[in-house]
GROMACS .gro file of C-alpha atoms in nm:
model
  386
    1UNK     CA    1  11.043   2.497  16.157
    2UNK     CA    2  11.426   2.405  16.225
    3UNK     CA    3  11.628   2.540  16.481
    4UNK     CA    4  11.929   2.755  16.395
    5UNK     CA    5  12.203   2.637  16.596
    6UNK     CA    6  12.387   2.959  16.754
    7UNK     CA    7  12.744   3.065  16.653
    8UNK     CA    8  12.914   3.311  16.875
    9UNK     CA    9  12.639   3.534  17.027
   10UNK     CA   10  12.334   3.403  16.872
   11UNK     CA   11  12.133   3.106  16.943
   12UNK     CA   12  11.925   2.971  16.621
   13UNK     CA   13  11.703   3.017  16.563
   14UNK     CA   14  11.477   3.071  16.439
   15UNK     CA   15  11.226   3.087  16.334
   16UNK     CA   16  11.039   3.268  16.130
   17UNK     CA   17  10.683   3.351  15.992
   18UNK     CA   18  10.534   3.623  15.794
   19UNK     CA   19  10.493   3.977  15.974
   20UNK     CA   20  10.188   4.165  15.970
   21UNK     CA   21  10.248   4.439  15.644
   22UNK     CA   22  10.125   4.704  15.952
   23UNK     CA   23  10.456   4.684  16.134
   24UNK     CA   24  10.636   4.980  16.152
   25UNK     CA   25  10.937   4.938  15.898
   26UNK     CA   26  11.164   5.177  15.710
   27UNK     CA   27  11.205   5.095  15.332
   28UNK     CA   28  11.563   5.005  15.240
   29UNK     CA   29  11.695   4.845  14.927
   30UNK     CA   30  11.981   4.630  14.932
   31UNK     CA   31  12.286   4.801  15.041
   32UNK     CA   32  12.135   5.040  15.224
   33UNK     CA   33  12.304   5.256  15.471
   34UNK     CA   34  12.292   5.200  15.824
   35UNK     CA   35  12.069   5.372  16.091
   36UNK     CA   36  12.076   5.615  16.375
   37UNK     CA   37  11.817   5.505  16.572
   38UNK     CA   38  12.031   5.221  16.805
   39UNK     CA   39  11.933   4.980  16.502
   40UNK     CA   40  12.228   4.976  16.308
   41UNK     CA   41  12.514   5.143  16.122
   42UNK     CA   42  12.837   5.277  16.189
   43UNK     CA   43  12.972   5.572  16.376
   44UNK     CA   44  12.673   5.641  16.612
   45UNK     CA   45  12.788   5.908  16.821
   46UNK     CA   46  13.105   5.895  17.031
   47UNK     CA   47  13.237   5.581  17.057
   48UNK     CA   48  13.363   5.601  17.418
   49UNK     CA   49  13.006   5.754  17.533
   50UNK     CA   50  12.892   5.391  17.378
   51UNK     CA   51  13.120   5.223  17.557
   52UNK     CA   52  13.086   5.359  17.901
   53UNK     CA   53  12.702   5.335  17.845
   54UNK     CA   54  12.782   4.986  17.716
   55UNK     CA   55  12.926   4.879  18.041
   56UNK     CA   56  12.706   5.079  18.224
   57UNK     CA   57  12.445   4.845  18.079
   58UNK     CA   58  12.556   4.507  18.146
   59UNK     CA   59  12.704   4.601  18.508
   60UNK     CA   60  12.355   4.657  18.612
   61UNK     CA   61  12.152   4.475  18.845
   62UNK     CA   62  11.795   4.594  18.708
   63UNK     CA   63  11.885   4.692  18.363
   64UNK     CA   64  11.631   4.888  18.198
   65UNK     CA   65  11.476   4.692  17.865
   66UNK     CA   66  11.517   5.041  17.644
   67UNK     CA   67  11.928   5.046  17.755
   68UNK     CA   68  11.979   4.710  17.690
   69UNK     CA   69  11.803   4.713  17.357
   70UNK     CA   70  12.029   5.057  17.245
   71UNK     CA   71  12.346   4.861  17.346
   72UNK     CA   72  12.263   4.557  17.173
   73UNK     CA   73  12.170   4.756  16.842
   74UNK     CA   74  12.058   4.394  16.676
   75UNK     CA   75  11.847   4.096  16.806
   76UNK     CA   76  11.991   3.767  16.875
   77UNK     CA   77  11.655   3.641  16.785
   78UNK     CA   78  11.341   3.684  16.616
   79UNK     CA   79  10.984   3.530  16.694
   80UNK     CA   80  10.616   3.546  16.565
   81UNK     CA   81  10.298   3.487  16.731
   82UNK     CA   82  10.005   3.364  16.500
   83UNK     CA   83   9.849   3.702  16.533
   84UNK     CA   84  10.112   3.902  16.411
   85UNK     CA   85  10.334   4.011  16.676
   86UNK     CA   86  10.703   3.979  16.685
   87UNK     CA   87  10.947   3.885  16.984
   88UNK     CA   88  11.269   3.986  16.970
   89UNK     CA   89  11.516   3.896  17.200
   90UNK     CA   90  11.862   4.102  17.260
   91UNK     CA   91  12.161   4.048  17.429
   92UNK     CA   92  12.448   4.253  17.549
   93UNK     CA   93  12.761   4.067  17.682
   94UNK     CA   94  13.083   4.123  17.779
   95UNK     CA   95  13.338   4.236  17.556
   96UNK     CA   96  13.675   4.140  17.653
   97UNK     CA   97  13.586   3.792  17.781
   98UNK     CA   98  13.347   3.496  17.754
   99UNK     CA   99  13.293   3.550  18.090
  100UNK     CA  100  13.168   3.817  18.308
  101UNK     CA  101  12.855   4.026  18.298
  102UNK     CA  102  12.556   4.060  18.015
  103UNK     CA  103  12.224   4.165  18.041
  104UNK     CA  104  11.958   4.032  17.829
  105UNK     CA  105  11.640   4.198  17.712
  106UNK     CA  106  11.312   4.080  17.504
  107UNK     CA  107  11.044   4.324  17.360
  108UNK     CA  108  10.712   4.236  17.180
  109UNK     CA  109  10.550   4.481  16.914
  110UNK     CA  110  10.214   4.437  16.828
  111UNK     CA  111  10.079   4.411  16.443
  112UNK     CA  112  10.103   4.754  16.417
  113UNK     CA  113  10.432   4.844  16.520
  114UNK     CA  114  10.421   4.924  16.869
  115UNK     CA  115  10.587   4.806  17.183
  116UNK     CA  116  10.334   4.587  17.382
  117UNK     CA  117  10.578   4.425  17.610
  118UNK     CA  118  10.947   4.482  17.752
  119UNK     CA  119  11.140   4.303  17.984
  120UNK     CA  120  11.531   4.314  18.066
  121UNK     CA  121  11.770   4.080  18.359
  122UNK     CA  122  12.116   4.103  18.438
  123UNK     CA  123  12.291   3.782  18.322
  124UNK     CA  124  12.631   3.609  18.277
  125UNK     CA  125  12.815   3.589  17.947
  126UNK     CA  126  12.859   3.231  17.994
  127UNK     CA  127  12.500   3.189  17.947
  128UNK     CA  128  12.362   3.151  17.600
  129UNK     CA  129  12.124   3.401  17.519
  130UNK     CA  130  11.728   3.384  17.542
  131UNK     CA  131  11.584   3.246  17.221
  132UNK     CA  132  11.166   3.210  17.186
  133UNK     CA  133  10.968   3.038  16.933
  134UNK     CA  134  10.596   3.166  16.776
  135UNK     CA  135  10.353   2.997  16.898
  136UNK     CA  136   9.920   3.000  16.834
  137UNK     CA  137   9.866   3.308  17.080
  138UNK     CA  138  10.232   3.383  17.201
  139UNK     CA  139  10.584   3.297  17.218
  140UNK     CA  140  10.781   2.985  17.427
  141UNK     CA  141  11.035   3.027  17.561
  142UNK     CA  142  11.303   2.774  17.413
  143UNK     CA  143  11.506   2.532  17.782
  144UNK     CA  144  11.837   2.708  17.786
  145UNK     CA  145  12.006   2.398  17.888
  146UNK     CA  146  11.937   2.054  17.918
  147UNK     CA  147  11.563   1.952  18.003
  148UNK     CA  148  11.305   2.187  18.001
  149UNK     CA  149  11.356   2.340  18.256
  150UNK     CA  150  11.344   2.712  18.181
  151UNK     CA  151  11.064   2.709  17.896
  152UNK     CA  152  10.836   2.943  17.963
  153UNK     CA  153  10.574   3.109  17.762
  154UNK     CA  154  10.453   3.455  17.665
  155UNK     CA  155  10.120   3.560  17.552
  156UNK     CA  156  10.111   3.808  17.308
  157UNK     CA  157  10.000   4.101  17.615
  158UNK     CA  158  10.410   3.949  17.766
  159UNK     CA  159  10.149   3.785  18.042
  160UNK     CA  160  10.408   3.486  18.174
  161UNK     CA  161  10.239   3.147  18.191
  162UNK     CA  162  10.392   2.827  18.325
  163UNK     CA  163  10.382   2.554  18.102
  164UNK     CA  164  10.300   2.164  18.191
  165UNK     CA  165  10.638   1.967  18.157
  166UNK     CA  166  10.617   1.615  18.170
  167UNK     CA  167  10.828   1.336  18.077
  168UNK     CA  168  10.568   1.108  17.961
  169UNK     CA  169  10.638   1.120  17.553
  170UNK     CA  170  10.381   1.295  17.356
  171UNK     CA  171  10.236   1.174  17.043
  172UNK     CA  172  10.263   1.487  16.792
  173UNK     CA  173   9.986   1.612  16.604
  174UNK     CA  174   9.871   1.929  16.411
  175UNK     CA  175   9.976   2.248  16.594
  176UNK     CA  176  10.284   2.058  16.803
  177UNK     CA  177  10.596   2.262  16.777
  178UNK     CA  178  10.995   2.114  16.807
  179UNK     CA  179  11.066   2.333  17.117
  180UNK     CA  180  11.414   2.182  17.173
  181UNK     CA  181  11.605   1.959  16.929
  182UNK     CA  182  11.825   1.725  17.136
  183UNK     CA  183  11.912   1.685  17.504
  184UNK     CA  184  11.651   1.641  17.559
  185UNK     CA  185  11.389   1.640  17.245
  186UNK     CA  186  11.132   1.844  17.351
  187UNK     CA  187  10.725   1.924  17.198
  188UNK     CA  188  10.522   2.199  17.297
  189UNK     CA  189  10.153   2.165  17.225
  190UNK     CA  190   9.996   2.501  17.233
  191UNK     CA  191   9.662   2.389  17.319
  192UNK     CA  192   9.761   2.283  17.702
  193UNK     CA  193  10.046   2.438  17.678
  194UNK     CA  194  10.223   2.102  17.766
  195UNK     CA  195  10.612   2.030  17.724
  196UNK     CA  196  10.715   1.672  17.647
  197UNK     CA  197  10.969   1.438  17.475
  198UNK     CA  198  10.760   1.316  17.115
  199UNK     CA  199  10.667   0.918  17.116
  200UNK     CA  200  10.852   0.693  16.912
  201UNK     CA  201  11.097   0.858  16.866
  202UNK     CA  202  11.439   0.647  16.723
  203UNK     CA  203  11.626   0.531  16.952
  204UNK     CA  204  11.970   0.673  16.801
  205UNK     CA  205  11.763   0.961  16.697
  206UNK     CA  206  12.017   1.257  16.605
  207UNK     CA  207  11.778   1.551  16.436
  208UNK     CA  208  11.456   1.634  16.467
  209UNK     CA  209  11.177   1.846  16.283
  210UNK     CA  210  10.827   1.860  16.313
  211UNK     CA  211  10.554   1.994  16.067
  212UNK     CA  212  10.214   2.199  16.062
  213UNK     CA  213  10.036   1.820  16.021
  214UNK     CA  214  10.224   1.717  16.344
  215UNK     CA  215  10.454   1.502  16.175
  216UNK     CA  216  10.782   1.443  16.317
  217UNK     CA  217  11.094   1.399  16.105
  218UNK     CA  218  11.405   1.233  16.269
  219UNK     CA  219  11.759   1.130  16.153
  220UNK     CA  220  11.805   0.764  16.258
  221UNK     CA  221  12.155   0.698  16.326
  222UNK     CA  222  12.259   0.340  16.415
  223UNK     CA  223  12.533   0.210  16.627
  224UNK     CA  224  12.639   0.015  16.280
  225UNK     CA  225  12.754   0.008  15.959
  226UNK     CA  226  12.404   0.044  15.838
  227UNK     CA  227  12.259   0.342  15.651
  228UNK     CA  228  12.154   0.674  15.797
  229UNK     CA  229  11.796   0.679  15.764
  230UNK     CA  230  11.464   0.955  15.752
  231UNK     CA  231  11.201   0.811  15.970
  232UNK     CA  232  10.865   0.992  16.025
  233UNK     CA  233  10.586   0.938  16.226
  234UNK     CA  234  10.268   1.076  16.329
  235UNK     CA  235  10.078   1.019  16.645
  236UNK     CA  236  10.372   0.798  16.781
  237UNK     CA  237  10.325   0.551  16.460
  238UNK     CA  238  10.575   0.518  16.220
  239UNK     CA  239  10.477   0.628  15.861
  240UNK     CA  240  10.799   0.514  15.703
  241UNK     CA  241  11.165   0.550  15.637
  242UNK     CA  242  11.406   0.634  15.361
  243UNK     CA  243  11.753   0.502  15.348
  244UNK     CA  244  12.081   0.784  15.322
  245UNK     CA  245  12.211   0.678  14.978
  246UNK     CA  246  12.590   0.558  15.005
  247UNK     CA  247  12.845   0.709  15.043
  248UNK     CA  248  12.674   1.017  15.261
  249UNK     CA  249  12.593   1.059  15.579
  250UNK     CA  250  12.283   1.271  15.726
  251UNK     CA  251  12.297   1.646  15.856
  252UNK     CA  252  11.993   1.920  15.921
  253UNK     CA  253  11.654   1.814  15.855
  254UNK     CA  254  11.363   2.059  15.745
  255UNK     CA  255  11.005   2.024  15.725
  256UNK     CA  256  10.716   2.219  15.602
  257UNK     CA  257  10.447   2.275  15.333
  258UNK     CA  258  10.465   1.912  15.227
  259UNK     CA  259  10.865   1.904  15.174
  260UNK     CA  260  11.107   1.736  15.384
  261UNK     CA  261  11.508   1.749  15.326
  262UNK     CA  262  11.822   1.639  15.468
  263UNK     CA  263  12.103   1.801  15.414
  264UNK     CA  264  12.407   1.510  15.292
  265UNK     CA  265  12.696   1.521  15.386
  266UNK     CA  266  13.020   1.364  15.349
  267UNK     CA  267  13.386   1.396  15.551
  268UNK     CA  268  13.336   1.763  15.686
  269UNK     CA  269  13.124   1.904  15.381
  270UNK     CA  270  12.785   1.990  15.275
  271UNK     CA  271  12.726   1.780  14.940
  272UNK     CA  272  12.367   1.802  14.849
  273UNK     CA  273  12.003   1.725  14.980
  274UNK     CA  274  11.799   1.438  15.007
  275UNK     CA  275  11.434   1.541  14.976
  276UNK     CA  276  11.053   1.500  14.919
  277UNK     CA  277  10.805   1.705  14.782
  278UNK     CA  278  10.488   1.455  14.882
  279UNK     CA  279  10.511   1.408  15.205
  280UNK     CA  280  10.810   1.132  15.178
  281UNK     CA  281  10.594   0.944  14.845
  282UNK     CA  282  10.888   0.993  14.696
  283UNK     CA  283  11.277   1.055  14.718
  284UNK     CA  284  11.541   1.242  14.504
  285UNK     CA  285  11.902   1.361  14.592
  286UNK     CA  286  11.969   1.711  14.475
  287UNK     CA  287  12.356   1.766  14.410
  288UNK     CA  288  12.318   2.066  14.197
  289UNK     CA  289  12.024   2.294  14.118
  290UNK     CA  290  12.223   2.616  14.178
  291UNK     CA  291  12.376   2.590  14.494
  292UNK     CA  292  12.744   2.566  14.475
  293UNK     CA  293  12.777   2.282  14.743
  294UNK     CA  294  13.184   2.313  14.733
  295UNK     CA  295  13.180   2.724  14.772
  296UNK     CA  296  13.017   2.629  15.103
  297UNK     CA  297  13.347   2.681  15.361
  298UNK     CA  298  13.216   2.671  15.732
  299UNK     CA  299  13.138   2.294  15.773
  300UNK     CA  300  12.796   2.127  15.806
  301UNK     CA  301  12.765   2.281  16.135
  302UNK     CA  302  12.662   2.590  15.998
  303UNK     CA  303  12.444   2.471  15.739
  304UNK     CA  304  12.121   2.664  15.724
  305UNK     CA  305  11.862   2.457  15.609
  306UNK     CA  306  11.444   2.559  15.622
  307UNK     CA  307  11.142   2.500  15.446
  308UNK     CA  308  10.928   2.819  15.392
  309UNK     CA  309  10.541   2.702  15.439
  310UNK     CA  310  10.521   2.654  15.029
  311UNK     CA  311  10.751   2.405  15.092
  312UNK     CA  312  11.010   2.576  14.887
  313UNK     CA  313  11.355   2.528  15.087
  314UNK     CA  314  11.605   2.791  15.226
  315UNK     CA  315  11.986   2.683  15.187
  316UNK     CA  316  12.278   2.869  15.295
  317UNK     CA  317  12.563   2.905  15.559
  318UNK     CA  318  12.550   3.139  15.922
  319UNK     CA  319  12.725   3.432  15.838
  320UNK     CA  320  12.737   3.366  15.430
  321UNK     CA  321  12.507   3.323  15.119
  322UNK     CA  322  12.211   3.152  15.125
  323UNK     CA  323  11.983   2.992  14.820
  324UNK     CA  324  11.595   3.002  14.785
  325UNK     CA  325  11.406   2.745  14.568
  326UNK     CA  326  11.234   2.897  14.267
  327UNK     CA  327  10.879   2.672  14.335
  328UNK     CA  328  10.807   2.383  14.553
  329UNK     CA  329  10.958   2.150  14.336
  330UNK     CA  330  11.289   2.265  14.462
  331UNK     CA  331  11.465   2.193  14.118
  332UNK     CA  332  11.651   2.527  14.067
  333UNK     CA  333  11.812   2.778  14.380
  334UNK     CA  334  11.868   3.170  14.290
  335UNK     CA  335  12.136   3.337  14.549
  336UNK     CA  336  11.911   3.594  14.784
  337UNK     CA  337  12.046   3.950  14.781
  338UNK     CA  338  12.110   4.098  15.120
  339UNK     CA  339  12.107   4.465  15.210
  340UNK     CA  340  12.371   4.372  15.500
  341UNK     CA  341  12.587   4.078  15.571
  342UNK     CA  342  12.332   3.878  15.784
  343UNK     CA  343  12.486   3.660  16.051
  344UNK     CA  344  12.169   3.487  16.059
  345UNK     CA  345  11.895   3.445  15.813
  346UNK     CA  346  11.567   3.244  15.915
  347UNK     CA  347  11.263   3.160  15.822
  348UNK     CA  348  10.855   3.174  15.912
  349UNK     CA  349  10.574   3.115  15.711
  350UNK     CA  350  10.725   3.276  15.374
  351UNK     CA  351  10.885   3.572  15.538
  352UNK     CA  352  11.233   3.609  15.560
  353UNK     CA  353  11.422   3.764  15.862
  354UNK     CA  354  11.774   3.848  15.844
  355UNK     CA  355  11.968   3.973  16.136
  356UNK     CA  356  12.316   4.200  16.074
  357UNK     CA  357  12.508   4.208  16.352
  358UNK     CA  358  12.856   4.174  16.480
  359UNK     CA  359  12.956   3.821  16.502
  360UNK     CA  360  13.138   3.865  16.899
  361UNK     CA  361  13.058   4.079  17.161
  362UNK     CA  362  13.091   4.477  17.079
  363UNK     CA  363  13.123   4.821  17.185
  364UNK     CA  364  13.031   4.931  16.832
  365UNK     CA  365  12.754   4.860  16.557
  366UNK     CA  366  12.838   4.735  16.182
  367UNK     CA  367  12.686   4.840  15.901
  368UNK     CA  368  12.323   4.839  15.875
  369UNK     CA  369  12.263   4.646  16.223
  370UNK     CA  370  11.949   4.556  16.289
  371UNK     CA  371  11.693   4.308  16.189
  372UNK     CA  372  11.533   4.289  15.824
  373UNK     CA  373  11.237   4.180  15.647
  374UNK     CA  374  11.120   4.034  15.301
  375UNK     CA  375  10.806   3.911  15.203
  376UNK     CA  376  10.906   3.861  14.874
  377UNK     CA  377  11.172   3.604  14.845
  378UNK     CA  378  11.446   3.850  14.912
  379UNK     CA  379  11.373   4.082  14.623
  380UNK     CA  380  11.316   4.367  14.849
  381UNK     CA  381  11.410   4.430  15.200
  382UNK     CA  382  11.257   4.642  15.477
  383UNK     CA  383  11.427   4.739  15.815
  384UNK     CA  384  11.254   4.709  16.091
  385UNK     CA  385  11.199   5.008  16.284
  386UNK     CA  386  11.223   5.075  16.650
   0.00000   0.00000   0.00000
């Protein structure tokens, strides 16, 4: 799985992986109107009420996990455990300034709907939100600065368990999980719950991504006028390398299900992909296929790039429309219908989550706020319910 790099409030994230079909979720087809329920929509109840509860909220010292949650109205992020569960993690900051206070909440639900787990601090606004990533029996927490110091992980009970952290590299292998991307690259390996830098890495290593066989992806990039170049590697050996064709450079690598791409780009725009369908066997550059590379306006550091665990690839922009691959073969794209304009849009297993939420800090909600759910490639959407 890739991580979403955050934009304004939200960190990427994340992640993604198919929810248990027993969690509690209202049906909603696209354009659906927003809720009442501290969810989403418009106009929920007096605004001033909101925002003296707002501040009430992030002023205090032992916030409560339900008033943060109501205040936030969407997650910043979205997790799932192997079992079923889902993490979310909310955030309310302050609204006039990137400073000041915030409080910060998580809550786990269960397979079948219900709150498990809750917990809520006070926080700064400076401070980029808590962000988690599913893990076999839980959640870990992802460093919120440099190093690792700060992971953490939750079972799927929100029992706290302290991880190993080491900085003797790792070799990856099934299971391992790219807890932190650079700064430095961190693995988590579920099974000792251990936190380390991956072996062999490149030394002008750039992006990382690791999949379900425990092969790590990276984006070589040399001090030189050579090539960019794909190297991956399993068990700290090298497997092989593919050379950037001219005249592109490399962006966001994804890697799953047997594909692995690279986003190509050139000056300050997305062009096209570079991927593989057979494990790196073979290379092709993608330029069209029914994405409209030059309609994409934010830059390639928004680029949302994922592989679903069919190995069919998720393309779009934080904020904007995204593309899903008709097969594996990732030959054709169709544009996925939202019932809300996501500001984030990830991936897990072949389950979609979408999040709709204001893109700065805010008294109010926007229109159908909240987090949604397909299973279905984005045919149908379903909002999950408090």
């Amino acid at each position: 799985m890739v991580w979403l790099e955050g934009r304004g409030r939200r960190t990427a994230g994340l992640m993604a992986a198919a929810a248990s079909a027993a969690l509690a979720l209202t049906a909603c087809g696209p354009g659906g109107p927003g809720g009442s329920d501290g969810s989403g929509g418009s106009g929920n109840g007096d605004a001033g009420d909101r925002e003296a509860t707002y501040r009430r909220v992030i002023e205090d010292p032992h916030p409560r996990p339900a008033d943060v949650i109501e205040a936030a109205g969407a997650p910043t992020d979205v997790a799932r455990a192997d079992d079923g569960s889902l993490l979310l993690a909310y955030e309310a900051s302050n609204v006039e300034d990137d400073e000041g206070p915030a409080a910060t909440a998580w809550r786990i639900v269960g397979p079948d709907g219900r709150t498990v787990a809750e917990h809520a601090e006070h926080a700064n606004a400076e401070d980029a939100p808590p962000a988690f990533k599913g893990v076999r029996g839980g959640f870990a927490r992802v460093p919120p600065g440099e190093g690792a110091e700060g992971a953490y992980v939750l079972d799927v009970s929100g029992r706290r368990h302290k991880p190993v952290i080491t900085e003797t590299p790792m070799r990856t292998r099934p299971g391992d999980l790219l807890l932190a991307e650079l700064e430095p690259t961190l693995v988590y390996r579920p099974a000792t719950r251990t936190v380390a830098p991956p072996a062999g890495a490149p030394d002008y290593a750039i992006r990382f991504a690791v999949d379900e066989r425990g092969t790590a992806w990276s984006l070589d990039q040399p001090l030189t006028d050579d090539p960019n170049r794909v190297v991956w590697q399993r068990d700290g050996h090298t497997l092989g390398s593919r050379a950037v064709p001219k005249p592109y450079a490399g962006g966001v690598l994804a890697a799953r299900g047997g594909t692995a791409a690279l986003s190509l780009t050139r000056g300050e725009r997305v062009r096209g992909l570079l991927l593989t369908t057979d494990r790196g066997e073979h290379w092709r550059t993608v330029l069209t296929g029914g994405i409209p590379w030059r309609e994409l306006k934010r830059g390639p550091e928004s680029l949302v790039l994922e592989s679903l665990a069919d190995g069919r690839l998720l393309v779009g922009e934080e904020g904007g429309r995204y593309w899903l691959a008709a097969d594996r073969a990732n030959n054709a794209f169709h544009e996925v219908k939202t019932p809300a304009a996501f500001t984030s849009l990830t991936v897990d297993g072949t389950t979609l989550y979408g999040i709709a939420d204001a893109t700065t800090a805010t008294y109010g909600l926007v229109k159908g706020e909240g987090l949604w759910i397909s299973r279905d490639g984005g045919r149908e959407w379903h909002r999950h319910g408090r």
